Structures are given as structure tokens and as C-alpha cells.
Coordinates of C-alpha atoms in Angstrom, one line a residue:
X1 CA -28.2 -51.2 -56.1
X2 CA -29.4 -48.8 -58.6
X3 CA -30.7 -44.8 -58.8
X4 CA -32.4 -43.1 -56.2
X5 CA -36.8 -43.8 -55.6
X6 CA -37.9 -40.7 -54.3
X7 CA -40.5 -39.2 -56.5
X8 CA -40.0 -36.0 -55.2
X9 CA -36.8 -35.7 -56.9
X10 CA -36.5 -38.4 -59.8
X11 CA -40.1 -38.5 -60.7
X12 CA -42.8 -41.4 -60.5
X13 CA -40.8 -42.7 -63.7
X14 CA -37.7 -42.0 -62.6
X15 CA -38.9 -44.5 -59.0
X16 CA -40.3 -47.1 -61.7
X17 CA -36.6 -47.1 -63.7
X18 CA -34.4 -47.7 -60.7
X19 CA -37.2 -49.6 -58.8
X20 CA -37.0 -52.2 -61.6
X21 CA -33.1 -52.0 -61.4
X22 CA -32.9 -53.0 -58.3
X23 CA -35.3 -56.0 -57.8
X24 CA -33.8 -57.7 -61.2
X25 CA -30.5 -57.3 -60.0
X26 CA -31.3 -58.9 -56.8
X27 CA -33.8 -61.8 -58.1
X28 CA -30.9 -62.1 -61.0
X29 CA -28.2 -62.4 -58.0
X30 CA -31.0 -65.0 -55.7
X31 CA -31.4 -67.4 -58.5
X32 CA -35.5 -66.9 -58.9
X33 CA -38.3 -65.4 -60.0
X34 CA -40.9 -63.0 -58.8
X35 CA -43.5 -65.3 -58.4
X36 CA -41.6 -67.2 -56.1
X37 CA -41.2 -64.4 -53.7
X38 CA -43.6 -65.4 -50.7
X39 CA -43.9 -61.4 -48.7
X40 CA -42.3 -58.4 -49.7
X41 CA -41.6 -54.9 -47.7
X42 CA -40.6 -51.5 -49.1
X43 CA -39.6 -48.7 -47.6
X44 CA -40.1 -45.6 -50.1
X45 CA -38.2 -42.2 -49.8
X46 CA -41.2 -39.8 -50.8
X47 CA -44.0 -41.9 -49.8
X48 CA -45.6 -39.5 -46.8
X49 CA -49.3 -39.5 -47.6
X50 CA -52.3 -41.4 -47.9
X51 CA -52.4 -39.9 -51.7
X52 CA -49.3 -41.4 -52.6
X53 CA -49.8 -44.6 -51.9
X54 CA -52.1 -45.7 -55.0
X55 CA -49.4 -44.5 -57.4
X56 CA -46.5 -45.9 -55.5
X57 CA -48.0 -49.5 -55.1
X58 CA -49.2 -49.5 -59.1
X59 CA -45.1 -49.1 -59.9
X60 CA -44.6 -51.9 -57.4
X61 CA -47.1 -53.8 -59.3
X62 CA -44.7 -53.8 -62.3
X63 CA -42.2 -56.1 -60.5
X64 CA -44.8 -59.0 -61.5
X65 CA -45.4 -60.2 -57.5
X66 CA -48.1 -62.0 -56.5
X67 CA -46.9 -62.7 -53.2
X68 CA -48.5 -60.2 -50.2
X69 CA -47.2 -56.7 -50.2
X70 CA -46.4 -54.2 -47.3
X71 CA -45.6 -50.3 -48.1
X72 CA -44.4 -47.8 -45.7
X73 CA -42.7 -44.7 -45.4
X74 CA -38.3 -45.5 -45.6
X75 CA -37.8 -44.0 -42.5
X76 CA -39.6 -47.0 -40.5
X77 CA -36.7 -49.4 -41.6
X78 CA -34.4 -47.3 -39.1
X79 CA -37.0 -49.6 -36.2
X80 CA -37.3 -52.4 -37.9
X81 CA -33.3 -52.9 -39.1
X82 CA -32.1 -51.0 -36.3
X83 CA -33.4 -51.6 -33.0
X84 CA -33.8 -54.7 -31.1
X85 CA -36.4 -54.0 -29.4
X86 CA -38.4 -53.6 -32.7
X87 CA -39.7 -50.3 -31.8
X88 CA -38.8 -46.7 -30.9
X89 CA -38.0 -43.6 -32.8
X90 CA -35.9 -43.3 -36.1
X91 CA -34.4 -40.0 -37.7
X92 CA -33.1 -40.0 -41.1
X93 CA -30.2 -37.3 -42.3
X94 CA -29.7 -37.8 -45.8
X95 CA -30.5 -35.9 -48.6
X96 CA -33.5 -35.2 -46.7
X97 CA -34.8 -35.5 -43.1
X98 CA -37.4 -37.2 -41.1
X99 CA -38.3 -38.5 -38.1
X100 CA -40.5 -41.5 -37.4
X101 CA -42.0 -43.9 -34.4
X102 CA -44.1 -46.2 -32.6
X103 CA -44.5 -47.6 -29.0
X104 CA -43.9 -51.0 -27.5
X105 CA -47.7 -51.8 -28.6
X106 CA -47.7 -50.8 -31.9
X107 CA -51.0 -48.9 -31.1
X108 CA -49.3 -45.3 -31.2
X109 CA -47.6 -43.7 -33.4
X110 CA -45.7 -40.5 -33.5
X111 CA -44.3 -38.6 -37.2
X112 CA -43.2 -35.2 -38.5
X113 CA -44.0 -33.9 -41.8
X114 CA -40.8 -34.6 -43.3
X115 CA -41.4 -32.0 -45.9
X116 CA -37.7 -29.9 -45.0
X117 CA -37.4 -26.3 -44.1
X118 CA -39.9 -25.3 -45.9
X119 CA -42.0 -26.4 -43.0
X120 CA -39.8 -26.0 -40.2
X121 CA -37.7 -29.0 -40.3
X122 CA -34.3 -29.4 -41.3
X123 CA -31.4 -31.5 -40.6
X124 CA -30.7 -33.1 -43.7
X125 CA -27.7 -32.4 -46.4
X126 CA -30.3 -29.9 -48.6
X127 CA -31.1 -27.8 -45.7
X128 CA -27.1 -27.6 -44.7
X129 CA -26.7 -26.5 -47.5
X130 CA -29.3 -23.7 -48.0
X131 CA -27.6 -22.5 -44.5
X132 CA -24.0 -22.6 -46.1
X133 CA -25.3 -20.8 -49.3
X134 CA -26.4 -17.6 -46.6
X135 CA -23.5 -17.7 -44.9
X136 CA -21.3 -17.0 -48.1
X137 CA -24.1 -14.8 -48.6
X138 CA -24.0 -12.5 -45.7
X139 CA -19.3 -13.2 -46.0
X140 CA -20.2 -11.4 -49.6
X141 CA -22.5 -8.0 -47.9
X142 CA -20.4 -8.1 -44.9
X143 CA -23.0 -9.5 -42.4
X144 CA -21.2 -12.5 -41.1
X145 CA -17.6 -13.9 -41.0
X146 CA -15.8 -15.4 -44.0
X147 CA -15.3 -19.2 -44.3
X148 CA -13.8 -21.5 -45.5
X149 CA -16.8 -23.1 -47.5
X150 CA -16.5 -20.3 -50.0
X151 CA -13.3 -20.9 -51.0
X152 CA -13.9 -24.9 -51.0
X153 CA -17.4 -24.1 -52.9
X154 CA -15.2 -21.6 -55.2
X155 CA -12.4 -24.3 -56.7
X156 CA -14.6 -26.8 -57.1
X157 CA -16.9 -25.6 -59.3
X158 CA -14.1 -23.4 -60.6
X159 CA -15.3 -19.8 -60.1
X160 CA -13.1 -17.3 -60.1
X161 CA -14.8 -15.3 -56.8
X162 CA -17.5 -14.8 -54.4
X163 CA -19.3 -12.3 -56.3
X164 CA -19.4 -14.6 -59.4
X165 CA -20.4 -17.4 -57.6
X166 CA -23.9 -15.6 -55.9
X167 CA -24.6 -14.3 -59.0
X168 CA -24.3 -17.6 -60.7
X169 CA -26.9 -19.1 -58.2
X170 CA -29.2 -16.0 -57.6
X171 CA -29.8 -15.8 -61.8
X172 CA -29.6 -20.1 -61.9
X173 CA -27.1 -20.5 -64.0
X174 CA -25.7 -23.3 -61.6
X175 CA -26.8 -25.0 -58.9
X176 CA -24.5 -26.4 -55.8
X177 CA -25.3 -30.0 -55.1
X178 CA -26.1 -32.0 -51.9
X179 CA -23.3 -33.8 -52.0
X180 CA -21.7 -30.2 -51.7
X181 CA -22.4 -30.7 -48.1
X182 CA -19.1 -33.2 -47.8
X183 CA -17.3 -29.3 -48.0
X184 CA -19.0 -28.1 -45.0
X185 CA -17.5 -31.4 -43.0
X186 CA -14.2 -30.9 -44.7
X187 CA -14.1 -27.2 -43.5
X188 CA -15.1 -27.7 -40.2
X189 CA -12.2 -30.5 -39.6
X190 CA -9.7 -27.9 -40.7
X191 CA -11.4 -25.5 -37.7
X192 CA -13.8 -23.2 -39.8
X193 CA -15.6 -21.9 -37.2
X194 CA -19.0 -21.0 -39.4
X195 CA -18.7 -24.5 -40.7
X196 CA -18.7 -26.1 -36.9
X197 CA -21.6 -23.9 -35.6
X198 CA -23.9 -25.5 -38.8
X199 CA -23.0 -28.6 -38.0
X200 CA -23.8 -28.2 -34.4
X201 CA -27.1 -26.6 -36.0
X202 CA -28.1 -29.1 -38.1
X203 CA -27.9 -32.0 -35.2
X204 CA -29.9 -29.6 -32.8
X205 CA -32.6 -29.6 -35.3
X206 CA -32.3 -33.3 -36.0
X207 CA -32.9 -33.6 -32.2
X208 CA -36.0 -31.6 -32.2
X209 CA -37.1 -34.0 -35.0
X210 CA -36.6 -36.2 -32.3
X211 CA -38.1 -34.6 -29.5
X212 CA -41.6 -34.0 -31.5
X213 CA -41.5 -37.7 -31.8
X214 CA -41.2 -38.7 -28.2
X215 CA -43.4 -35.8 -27.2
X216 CA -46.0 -37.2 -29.1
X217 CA -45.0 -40.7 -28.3
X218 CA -45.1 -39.5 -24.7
X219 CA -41.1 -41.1 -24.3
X220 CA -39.6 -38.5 -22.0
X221 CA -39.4 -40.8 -19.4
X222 CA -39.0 -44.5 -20.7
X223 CA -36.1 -46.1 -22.0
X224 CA -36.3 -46.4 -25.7
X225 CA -33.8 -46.9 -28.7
X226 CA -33.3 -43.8 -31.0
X227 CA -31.6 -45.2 -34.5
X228 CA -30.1 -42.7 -36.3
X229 CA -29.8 -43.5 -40.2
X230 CA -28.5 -41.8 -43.5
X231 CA -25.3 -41.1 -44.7
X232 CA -24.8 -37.4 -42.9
X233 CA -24.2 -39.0 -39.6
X234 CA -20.6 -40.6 -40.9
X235 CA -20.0 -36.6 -41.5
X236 CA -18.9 -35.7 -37.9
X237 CA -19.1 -36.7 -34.6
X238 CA -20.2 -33.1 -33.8
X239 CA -23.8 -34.2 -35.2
X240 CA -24.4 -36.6 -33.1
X241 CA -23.0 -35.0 -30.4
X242 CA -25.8 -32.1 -30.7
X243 CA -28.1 -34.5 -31.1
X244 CA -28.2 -36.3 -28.0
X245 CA -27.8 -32.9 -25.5
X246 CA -30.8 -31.5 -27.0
X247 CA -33.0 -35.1 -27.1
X248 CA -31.2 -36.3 -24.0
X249 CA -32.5 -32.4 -22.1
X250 CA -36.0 -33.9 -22.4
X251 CA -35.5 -38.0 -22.7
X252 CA -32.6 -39.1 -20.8
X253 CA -33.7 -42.7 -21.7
X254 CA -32.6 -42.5 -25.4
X255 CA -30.5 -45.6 -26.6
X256 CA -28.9 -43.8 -29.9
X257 CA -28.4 -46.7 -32.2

């Protein structure tokens, strides 16, 4: 284990650092040596494009392998860890989200941007929490119900009210953190009622991820597995419960792994 690889967040540097980390730690732990590696696969948060892939494979060229190399996008190991079959559709909510696939002959494939809400796809911990950040929003101008976030949001980073807490984010003086998103679970188990409906909204977006997937993939009518991976899915059971009536409304053949 080590730091995160996603360049989008920690840098090409930041990817080398913890890239490094890892694989030493785990040749250190195996007993060998890189050149006695005989194949290796990664599966690299950030790598989406064709442009990205000569700067990506030149850091994986620091490891020192000589063996055969495959690269592909992280989401892919959702199919290849997760479903028997050794195809189908993965979504990821994590930090991030992202949706990924390919059909029994590996001769189509089917893919979103996985570039977030800035392009119309959400379902990840950042995108919660840009929703949770407008609902305290529109609790503070009167526009929507108050929640319990705020007040969760509000002792934790030890702000002494609402109106000091926009200001602190609309003038960046503080940010809130994806990890804030574990607030938004807590305060929909204790019944917040704001706090349940963006839940239920992020896993009906995750389930469009899906759907554009198996559109493209032309699934609706097939049986196919649908692994779900990243760390937002142990957050409730309302996620995946959204999920699966909005994929299952087009492609009741969906085995969610």
C-alpha cells in the first residue's frame, strides 16, 4: 500500500512517488526482484486517454521491468477481479466515478468519459459532496430544508455557524474534503431526510453510468454481471438500492457483483 496514483489529483510525480512505494514494498514482501517479474498489469486512476498513456508507461518504466507490460484504465479491474464470467460492465464510486465494459467477445467495448460533473456524470464521493455543499447553501438563503450535514460539517471543522462556514469556502479559505462524504452517510442513518434523497441521487446517477454502458454495449436484454467497486458502496445500502431500479428499468439481466 502506499499514496494515491491519479495524476489528476497528486501529479505525474506524485503517481511516480507512491507508484515506486508500492511495487518495492511488494517485491520487498515476494522475496525478488524486478527482473524476475515475468508479465505485469496496471490499472491507473487518471489514465482515460490515448495522450496519457506515453507519460504514464515512462513512470512505469522506472520500476526497472523487463518483463511484458499491460496498461489500462483502473476501472477494467472491476471485470477482470470481479466477475466470473470475465466480462461485463464495472462502475466505480470512489473519489471519483466511472463506468467501464466489454462483451463476451472482447470485440466491443462500451465507456463514459469519467471526467465527473463537469461533464454530466456524477456518482462519486466529490460530486456528493458539491451536492451537500448546495444544500447547506440554499438551508443558509432559505431555498431548501435545513440538515443535518451542516451541523456535522459545522463541528468538525470547528466553525462557529453556517454563515461562516459559506463564506469560508466561497472566499477559499478552507476546503471540505472527500472523505467529508462519510457525514452525509452518517446523517442519513440518523433520518436526515436531505441527506437520504442525495444518496438516493447519487446511486441513480451511478445507474445511468451504467445504463450508457449497456446501451452502448447493446446489454438490455442479456444476462451480464454489473461489479460495482470503490469504497462509497460500503456507505449505504440506499446506493445500491437506487442503483439497480434505475439499471434493472432497462436491463433486468444485471448480476450486481
Amino acid at each position: 500500500e502506499s499514496g494515491p496514483g491519479n495524476h489528476e489529483t497528486v501529479g505525474y510525480e506524485g503517481f511516480r512517488n507512491n507508484l515506486l512505494k508500492a511495487a518495492n514494498i511488494a517485491l520487498d514482501q515476494a522475496r525478488l526482484s524486478p527482473q524476475e517479474i515475468s508479465g505485469a498489469g496496471f490499472g491507473i486512476g487518471g489514465y482515460d486517454w490515448p495522450v496519457e498513456y506515453k507519460p504514464t508507461m515512462e513512470i512505469i518504466a522506472t520500476l526497472g521491468l523487463t518483463c511484458p507490460v499491460e496498461l489500462v484504465n483502473d476501472t477494467e479491474l472491476g471485470v477482470y477481479c470481479g466477475s466470473p464470467r470475465g466480462w461485463g460492465i464495472a462502475v466505480v464510486s470512489g473519489t471519483g466515478c466511472n463506468c467501464r465494459g466489454w462483451d463476451e467477445s472482447r470485440t466491443r467495448f462500451g465507456r463514459v468519459t469519467g471526467a465527473g460533473l463537469e461533464f454530466g456524470e456524477a456518482g462519486g464521493a466529490s460530486e456528493m459532496m458539491f451536492m451537500a455543499i448546495r444544500a447547506l447553501a440554499y438551508e443558509w438563503t432559505g431555498r431548501g430544508p435545513a440538515t443535518k450535514i451542516t451541523t456535522a460539517i459545522l463541528e468538525k471543522y470547528k466553525i462557529k455557524n453556517l454563515h461562516d462556514l459559506l463564506q469560508g469556502l466561497i472566499c477559499h479559505q478552507f476546503e471540505v474534503d472527500g472523505s467529508d462524504v462519510l457525514l452525509v452517510f452518517k446523517a442519513a442513518a440518523q433520518g436526515d431526510a436531505v441527506a437520504t434523497d442525495l444518496i438516493r441521487w447519487t446511486g441513480r446517477e451511478l445507474g445511468e453510468l451504467a445504463n450508457t454502458v449497456i446501451r452502448q454495449l447493446h446489454f438490455e436484454n442479456i444476462s451480464f454481471d454489473l461489479v460495482q467497486i470503490g469504497s462509497m458502496f460500503d456507505g449505504s445500502p440506499l446506493l445500491t438500492e437506487e442503483m439497480k431500479r434505475v439499471v434493472h428499468a432497462i436491463a433486468p439481466g444485471a448480476n450486481f457483483i
